[in-house]
Tab-separated table of C-alpha atoms and ligand atoms in Angstrom:
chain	number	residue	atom	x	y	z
A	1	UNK	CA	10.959	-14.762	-35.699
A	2	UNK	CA	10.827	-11.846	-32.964
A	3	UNK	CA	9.346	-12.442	-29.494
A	4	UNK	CA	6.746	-10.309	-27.748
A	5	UNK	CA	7.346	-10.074	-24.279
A	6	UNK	CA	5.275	-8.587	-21.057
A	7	UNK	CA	7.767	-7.438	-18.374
A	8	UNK	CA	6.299	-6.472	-15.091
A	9	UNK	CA	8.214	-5.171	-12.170
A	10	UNK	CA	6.628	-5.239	-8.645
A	11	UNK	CA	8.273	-2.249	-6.566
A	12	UNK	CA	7.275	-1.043	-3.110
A	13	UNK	CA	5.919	1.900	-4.390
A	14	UNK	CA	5.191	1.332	-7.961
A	15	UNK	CA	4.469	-1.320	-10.856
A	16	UNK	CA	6.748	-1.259	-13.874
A	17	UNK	CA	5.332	-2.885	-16.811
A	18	UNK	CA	7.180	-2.541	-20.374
A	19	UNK	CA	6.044	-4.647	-23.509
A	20	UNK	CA	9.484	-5.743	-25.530
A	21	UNK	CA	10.027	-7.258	-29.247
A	22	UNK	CA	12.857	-9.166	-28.446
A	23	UNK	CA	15.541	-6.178	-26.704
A	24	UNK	CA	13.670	-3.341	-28.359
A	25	UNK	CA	11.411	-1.847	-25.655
A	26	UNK	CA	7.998	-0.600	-27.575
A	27	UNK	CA	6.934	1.084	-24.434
A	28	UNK	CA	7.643	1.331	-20.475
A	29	UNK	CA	4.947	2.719	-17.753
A	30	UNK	CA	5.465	3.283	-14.363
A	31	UNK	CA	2.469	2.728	-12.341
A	32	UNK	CA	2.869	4.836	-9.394
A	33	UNK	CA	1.063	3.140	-6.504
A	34	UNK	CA	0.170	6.197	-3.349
A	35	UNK	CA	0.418	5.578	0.117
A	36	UNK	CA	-3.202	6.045	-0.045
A	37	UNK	CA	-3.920	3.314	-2.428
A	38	UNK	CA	-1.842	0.701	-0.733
A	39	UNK	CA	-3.003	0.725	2.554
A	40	UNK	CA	-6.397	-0.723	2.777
A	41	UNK	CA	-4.272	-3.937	2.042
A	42	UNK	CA	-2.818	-5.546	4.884
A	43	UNK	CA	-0.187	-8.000	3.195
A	44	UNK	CA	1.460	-7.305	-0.360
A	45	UNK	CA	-0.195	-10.879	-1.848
A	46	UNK	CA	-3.631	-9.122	-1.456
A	47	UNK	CA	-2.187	-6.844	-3.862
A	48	UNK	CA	-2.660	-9.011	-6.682
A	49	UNK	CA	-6.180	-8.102	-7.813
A	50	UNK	CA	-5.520	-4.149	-7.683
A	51	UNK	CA	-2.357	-4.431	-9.516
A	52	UNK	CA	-3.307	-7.011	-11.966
A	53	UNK	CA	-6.227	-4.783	-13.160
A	54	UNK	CA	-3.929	-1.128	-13.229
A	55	UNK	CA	-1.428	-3.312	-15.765
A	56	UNK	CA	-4.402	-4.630	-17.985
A	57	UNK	CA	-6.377	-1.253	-18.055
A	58	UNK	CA	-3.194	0.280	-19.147
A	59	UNK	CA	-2.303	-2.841	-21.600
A	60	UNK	CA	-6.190	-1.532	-23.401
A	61	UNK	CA	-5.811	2.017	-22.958
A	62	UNK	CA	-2.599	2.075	-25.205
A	63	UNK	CA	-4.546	-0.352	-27.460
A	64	UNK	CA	-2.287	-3.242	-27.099
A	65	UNK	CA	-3.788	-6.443	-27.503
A	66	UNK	CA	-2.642	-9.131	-25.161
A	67	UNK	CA	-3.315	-12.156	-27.930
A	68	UNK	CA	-0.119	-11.174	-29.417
A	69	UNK	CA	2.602	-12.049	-26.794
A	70	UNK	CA	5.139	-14.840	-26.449
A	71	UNK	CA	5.741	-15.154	-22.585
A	72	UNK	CA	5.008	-12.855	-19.757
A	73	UNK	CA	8.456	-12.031	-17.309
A	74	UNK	CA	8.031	-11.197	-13.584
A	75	UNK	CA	10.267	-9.966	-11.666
A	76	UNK	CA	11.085	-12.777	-8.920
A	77	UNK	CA	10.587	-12.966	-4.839
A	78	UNK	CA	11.311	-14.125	-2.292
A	79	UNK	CA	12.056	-17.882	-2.578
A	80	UNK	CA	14.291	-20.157	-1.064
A	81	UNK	CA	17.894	-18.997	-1.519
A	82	UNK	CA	18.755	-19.461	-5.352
A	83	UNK	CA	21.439	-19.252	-7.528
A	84	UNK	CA	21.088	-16.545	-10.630
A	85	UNK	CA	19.418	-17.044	-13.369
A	86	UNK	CA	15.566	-17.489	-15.620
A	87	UNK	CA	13.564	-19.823	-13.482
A	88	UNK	CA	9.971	-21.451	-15.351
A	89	UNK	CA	7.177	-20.236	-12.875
A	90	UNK	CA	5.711	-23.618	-11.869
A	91	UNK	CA	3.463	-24.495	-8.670
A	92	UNK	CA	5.471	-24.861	-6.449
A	93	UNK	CA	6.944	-21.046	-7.266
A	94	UNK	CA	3.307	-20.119	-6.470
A	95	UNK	CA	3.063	-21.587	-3.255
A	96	UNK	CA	6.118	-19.973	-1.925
A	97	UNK	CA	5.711	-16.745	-3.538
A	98	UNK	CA	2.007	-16.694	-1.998
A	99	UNK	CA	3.639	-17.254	1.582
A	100	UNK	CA	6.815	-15.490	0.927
A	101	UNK	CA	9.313	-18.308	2.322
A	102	UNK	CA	11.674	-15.508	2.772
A	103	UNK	CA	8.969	-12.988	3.977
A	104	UNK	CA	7.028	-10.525	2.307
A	105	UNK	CA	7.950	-8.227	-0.605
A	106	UNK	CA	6.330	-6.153	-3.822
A	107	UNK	CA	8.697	-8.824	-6.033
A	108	UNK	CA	6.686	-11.662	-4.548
A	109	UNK	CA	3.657	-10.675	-7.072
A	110	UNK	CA	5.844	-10.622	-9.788
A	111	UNK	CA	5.727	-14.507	-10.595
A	112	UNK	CA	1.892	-14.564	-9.583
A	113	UNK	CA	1.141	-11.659	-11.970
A	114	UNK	CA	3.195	-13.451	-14.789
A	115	UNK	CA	1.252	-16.918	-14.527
A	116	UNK	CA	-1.827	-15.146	-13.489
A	117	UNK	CA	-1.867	-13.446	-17.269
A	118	UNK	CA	0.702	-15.837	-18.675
A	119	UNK	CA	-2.145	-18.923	-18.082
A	120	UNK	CA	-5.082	-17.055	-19.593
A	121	UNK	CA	-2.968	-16.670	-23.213
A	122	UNK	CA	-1.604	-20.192	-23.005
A	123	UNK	CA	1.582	-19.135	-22.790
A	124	UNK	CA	4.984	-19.644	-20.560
A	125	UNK	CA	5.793	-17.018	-17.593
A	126	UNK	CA	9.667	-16.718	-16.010
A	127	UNK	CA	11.112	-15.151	-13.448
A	128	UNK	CA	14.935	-13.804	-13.605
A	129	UNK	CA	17.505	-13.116	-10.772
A	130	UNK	CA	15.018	-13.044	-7.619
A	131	UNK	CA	15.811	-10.962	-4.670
A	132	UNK	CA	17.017	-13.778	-2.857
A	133	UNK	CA	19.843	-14.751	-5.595
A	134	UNK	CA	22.455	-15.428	-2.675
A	135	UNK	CA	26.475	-15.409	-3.588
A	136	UNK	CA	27.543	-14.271	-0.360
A	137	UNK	CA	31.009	-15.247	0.786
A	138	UNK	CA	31.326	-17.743	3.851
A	139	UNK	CA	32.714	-15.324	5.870
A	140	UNK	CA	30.171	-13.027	5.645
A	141	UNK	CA	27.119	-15.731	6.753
A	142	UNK	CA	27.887	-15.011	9.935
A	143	UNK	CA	26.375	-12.867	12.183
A	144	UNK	CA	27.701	-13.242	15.700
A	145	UNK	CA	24.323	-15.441	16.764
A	146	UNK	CA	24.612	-18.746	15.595
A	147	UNK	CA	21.218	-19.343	15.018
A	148	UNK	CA	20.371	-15.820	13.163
A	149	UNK	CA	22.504	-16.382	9.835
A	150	UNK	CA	22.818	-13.331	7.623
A	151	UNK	CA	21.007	-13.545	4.557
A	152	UNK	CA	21.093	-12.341	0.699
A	153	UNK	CA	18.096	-10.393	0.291
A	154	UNK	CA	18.936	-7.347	-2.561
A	155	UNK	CA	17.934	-5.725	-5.923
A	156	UNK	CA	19.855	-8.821	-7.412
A	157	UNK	CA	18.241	-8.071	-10.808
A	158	UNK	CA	19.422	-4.209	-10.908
A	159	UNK	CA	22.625	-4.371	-9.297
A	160	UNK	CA	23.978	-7.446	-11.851
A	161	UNK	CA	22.085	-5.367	-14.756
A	162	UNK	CA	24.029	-2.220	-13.988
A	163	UNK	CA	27.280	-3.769	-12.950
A	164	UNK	CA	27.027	-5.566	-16.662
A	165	UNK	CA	26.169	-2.144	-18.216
A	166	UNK	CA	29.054	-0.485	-16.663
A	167	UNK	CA	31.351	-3.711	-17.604
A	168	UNK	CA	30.364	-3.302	-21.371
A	169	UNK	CA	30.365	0.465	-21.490
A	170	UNK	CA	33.951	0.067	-20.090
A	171	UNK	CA	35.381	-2.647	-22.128
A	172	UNK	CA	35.576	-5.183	-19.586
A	173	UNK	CA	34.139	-8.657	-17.654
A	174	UNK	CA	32.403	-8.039	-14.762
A	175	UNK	CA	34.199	-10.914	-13.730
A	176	UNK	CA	37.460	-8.815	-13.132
A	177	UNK	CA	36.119	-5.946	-12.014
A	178	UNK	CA	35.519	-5.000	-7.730
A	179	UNK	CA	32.368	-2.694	-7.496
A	180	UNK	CA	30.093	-1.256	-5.000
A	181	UNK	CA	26.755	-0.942	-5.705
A	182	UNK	CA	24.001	1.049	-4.183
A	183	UNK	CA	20.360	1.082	-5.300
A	184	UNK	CA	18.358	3.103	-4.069
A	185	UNK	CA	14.538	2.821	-4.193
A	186	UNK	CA	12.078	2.104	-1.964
A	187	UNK	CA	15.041	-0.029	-0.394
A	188	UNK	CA	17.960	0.264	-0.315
A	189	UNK	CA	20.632	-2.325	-1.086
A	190	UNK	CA	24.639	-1.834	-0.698
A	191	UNK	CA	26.496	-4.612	-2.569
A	192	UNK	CA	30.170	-5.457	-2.682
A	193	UNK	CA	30.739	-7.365	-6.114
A	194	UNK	CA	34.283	-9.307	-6.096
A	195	UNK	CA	34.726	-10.374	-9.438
A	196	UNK	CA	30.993	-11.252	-10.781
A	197	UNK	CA	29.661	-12.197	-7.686
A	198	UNK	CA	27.828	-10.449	-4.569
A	199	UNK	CA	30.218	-11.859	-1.927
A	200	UNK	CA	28.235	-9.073	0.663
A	201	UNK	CA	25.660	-7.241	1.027
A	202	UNK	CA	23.097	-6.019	3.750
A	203	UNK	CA	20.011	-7.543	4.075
A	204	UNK	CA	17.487	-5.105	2.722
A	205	UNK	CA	14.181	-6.193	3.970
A	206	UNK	CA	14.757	-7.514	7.805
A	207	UNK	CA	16.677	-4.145	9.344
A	208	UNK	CA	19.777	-4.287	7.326
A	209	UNK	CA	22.167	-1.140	6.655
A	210	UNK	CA	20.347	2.041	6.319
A	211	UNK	CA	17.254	3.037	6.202
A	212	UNK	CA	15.241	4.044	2.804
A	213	UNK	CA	12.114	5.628	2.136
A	214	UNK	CA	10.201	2.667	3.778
A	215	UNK	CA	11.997	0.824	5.716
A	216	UNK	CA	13.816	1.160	9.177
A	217	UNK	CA	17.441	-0.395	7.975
A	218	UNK	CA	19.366	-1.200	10.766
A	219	UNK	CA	17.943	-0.335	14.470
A	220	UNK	CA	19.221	-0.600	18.231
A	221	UNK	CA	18.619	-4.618	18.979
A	222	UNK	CA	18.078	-4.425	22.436
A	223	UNK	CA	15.433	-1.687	21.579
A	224	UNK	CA	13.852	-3.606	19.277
A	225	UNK	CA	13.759	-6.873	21.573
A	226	UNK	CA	11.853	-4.520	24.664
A	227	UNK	CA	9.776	-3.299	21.897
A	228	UNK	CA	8.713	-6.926	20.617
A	229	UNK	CA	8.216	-7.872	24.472
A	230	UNK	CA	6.257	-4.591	25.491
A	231	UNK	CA	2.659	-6.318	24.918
A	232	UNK	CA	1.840	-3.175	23.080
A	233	UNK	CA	2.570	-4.521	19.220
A	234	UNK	CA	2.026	-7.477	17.517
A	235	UNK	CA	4.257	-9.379	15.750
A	236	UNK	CA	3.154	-7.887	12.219
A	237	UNK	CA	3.029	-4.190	14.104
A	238	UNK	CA	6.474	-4.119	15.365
A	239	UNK	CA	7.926	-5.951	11.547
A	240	UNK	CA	6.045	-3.143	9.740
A	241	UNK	CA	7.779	-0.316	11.462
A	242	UNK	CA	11.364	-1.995	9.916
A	243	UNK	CA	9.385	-2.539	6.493
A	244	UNK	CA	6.601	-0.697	5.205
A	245	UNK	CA	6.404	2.284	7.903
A	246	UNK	CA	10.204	2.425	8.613
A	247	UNK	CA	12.625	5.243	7.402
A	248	UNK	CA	11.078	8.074	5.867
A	249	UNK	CA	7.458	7.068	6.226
A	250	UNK	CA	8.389	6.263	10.145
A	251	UNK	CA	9.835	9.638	10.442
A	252	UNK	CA	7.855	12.132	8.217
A	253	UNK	CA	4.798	10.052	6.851
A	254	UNK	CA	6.001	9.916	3.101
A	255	UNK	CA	7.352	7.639	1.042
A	256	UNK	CA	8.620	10.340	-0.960
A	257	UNK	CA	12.784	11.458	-1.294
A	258	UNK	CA	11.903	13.882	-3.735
A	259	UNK	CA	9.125	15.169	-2.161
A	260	UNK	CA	11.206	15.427	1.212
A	261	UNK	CA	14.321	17.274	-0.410
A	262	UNK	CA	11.843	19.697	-2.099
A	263	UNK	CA	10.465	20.521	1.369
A	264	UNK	CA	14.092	21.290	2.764
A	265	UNK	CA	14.916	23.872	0.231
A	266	UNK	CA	11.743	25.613	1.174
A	267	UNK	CA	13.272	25.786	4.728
A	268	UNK	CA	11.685	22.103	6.777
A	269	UNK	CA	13.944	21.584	9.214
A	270	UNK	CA	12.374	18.080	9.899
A	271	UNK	CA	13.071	17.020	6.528
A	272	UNK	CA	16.960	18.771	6.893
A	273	UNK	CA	17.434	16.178	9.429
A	274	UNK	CA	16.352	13.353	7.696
A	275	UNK	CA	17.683	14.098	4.816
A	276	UNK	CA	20.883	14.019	6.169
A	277	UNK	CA	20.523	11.498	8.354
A	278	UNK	CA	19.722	9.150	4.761
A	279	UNK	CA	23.229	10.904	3.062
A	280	UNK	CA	25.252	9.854	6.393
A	281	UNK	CA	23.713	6.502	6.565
A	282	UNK	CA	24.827	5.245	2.776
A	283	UNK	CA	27.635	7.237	2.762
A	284	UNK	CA	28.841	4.810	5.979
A	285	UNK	CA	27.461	1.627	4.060
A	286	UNK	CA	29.691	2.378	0.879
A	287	UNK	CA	33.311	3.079	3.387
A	288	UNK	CA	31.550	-0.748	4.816
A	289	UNK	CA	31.413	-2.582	1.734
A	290	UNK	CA	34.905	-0.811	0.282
A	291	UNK	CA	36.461	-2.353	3.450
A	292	UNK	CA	34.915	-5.567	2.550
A	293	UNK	CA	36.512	-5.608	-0.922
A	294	UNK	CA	39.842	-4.482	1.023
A	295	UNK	CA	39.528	-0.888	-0.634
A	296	UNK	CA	40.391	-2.227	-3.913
A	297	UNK	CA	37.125	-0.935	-5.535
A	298	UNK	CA	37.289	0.031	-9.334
A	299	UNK	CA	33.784	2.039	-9.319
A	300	UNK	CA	31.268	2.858	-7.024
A	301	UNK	CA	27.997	2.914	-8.964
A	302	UNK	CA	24.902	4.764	-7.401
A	303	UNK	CA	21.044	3.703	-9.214
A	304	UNK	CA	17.506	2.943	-8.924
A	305	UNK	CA	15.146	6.608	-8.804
A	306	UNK	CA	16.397	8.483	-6.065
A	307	UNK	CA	20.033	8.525	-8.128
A	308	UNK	CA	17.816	10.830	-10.013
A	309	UNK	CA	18.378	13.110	-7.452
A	310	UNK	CA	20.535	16.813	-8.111
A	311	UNK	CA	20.696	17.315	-4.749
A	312	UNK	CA	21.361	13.915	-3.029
A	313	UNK	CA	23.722	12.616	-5.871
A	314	UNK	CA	26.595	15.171	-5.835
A	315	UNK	CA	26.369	15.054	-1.881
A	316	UNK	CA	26.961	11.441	-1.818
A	317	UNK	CA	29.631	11.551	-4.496
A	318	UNK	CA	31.050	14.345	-2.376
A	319	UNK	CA	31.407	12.261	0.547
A	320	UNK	CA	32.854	8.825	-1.302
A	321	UNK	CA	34.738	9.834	-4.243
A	322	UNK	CA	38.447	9.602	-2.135
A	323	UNK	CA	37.026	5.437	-2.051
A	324	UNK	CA	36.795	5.078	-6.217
A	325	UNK	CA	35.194	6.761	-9.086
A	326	UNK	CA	31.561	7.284	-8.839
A	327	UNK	CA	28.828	6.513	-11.960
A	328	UNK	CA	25.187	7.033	-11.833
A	329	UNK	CA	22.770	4.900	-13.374
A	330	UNK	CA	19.507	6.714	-12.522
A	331	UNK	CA	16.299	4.822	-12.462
A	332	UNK	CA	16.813	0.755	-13.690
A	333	UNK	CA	17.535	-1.381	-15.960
A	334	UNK	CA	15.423	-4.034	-14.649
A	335	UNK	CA	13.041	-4.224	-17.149
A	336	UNK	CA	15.148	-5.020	-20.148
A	337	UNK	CA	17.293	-7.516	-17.385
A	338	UNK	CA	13.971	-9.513	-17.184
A	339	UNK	CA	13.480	-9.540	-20.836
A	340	UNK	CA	16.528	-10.708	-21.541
A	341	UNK	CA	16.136	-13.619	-19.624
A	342	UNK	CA	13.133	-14.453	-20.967
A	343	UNK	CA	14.508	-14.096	-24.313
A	344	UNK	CA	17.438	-16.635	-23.783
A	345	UNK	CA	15.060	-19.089	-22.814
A	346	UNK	CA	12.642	-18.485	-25.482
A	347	UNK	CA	15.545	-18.743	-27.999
A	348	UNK	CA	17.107	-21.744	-26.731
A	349	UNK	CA	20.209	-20.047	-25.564
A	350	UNK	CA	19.188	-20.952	-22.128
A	351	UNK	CA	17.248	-23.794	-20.430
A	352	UNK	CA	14.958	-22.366	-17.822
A	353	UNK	CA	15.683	-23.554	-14.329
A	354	UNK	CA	13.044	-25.619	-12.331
A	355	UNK	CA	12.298	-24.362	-9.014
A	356	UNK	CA	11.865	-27.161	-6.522
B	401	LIG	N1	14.452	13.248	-8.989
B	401	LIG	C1	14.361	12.597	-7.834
B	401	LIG	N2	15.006	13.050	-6.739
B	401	LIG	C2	14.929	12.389	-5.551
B	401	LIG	N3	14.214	11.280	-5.369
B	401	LIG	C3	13.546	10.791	-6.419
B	401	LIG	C4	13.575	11.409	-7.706
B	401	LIG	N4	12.809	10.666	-8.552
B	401	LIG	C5	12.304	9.644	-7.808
B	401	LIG	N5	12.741	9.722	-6.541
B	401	LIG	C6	12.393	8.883	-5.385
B	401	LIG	O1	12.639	7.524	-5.674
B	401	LIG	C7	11.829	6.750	-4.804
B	401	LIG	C8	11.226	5.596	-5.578
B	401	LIG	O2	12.267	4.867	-6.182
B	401	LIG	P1	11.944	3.613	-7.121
B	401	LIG	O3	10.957	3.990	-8.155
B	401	LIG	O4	13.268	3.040	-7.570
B	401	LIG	O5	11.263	2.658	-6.024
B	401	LIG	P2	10.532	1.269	-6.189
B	401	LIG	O6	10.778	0.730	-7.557
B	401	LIG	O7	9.132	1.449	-5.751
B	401	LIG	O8	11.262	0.374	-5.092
B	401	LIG	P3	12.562	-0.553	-5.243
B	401	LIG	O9	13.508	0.157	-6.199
B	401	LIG	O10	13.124	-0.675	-3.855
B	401	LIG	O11	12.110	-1.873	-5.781
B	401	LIG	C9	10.762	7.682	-4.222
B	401	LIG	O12	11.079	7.974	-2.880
B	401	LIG	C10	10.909	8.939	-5.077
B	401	LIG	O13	10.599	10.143	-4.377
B	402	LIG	C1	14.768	-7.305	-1.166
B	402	LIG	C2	15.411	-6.269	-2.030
B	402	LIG	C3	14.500	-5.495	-2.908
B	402	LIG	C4	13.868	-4.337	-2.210
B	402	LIG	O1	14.422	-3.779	-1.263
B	402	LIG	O2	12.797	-3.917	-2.611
């Protein structure tokens, strides 16, 4: 018998819901979430109220009823490390997604939103690849402080859904294939994948490789440390300029890429810079991660909604095509990812994993 599933996709900026019968998507909505809206709340947990009610006014506005689903998906936070793979939300999930073990993040209401509705129809809630799925190779642990380890923080569930897409579109495993990925959203995430795993990749939340349209990326340490020691910010203050009011919200109050590249055809200067500040700043993380797969990359691919771009798109592939082919996946594939997940488990394929 088919499965009704609830997907719903936590993002910076916006909440993707999509209802599925089994892999057939009967309809996707992005809930764009303004500036505006989201800043009377001072962490992303007190989110959970405002976001729960959009998806369920939307759920009765396109006269769906609830009653009728299987499981709810969410798309996971940020745990403990884990490896890959459909995880059973449980209490302990909860408690870490509440605190955000790993820090904050949009993802980390993804589990809460799935029990939260999950619970009132008696049925299960999952989470699939969280954002701290962590395949990194030794070598690249290391930072150069012993006690600051780098970490796997990424679009895990995009970057394995796209690098899969492109394997079957292609004819091949993504086991023998050497990709870099970039997604690029309101973060944004350079992976090298050697062979079905994400043996590097920078950090995206915690000033990692560049910046995005929320978040600082990588920024001058000793800066940062006179900053931090200034007396003028708090703790929270000085973290929000790397995430939240970094990048292009530091630098020209929006959130917005598109917004910003419309702007610099009418003539902004400001948003000239920036703009091409963002192109230099991936095109140097691709050339990274290519070195870190010793150039022998089979396919750059370039996703998540600013690869919707016209303008930004054939710049970047203008810069990195001499590395490896370049394919766009615009937008994600995240939402059918998470139903799939939740579909192997529902159909026995797959045990769901306990979190502990
Ligand atoms: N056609 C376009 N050209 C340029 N930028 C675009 C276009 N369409 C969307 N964007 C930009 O994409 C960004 C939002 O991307 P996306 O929806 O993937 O973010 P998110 O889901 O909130 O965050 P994340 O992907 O990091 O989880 C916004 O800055 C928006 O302006
Ligand atoms: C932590 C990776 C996901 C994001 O940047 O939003």
């Amino acid at each position: 018998m088919s499965k009704l599933l609830l997907i719903i996709n936590p993002g910076s900026t916006s909440t993707k819901i999509g209802v599925f019968e089994d892999e057939k998507e009967l309809f996707e909505e992005t809930l764009r979430h303004t500036n505006e809206e989201l800043k009377k709340y001072d962490k992303i947990v007190d989110q959970f109220q405002f976001r729960k009610d959009v998806i369920l006014k939307v759920l009765k506005e396109k006269n769906f009823d609830i009653k009728n689903l299987d499981a709810v998906v969410g798309r996971g936070g940020m745990l403990k490390p884990v490896e890959g793979g459909t995880y059973a939300v449980n209490d302990e999930m909860i408690k870490d997604l509440r605190i955000g073990v790993q820090g904050p993040h949009a993802s980390n209401l993804g589990g809460i939103l799935a029990k939260a509705i999950g619970d009132e129809l008696s049925i299960p809630s999952f989470i699939v690849d969280p954002v701290v799925t962590d395949e990194l190779a030794d070598v690249a642990r290391l930072s150069g402080t012993p006690e600051l380890p780098r970490v796997s923080k990424f679009h895990a569930l995009n970057q394995k859904a796209v690098a899969k897409r492109f394997a079957k579109e292609t004819g091949k495993k993504y086991e023998d294939l050497n990709l870099v990925i970039v997604h690029m959203g309101g973060g944004v995430s350079v992976g090298a994948h050697k062979n079905g795993k994400v043996v590097d990749v920078n950090n995206t939340l915690d000033g990692d490789g560049p910046f995005s349209p929320e978040r600082a990326g990588s920024v001058p340490v000793g800066a940062l440390i006179k900053m931090c020691f200034s007396g003028k910010y708090s703790e929270q203050e000085v973290y929000s300029k790397i995430v939240g009011k970094g990048g292009f919200v530091g630098y020209l109050n929006t959130n917005d890429v598109k917004g910003t590249i419309d702007k610099m055809k009418e003539g902004d200067k400001e948003c000239e810079k920036i703009y091409k500040a963002f192109l230099y700043q991936i095109t140097k993380a691709i050339g990274e991660m290519s070195a870190a797969l010793n150039g022998k990359v089979d396919q750059i691919i370039l996703t998540g909604g600013i690869a919707y771009s016209d303008t930004l798109i054939p710049d970047l592939i203008s810069n990195v095509s001499w590395i490896a082919p370049v394919k766009v996946y615009p937008g994600e594939d995240e939402l059918l990812a998470l139903a799939q997940g939740g579909l192997r488990v529902l159909n026995g394929e797959e045990k769901a994993k306990e979190y502990k």
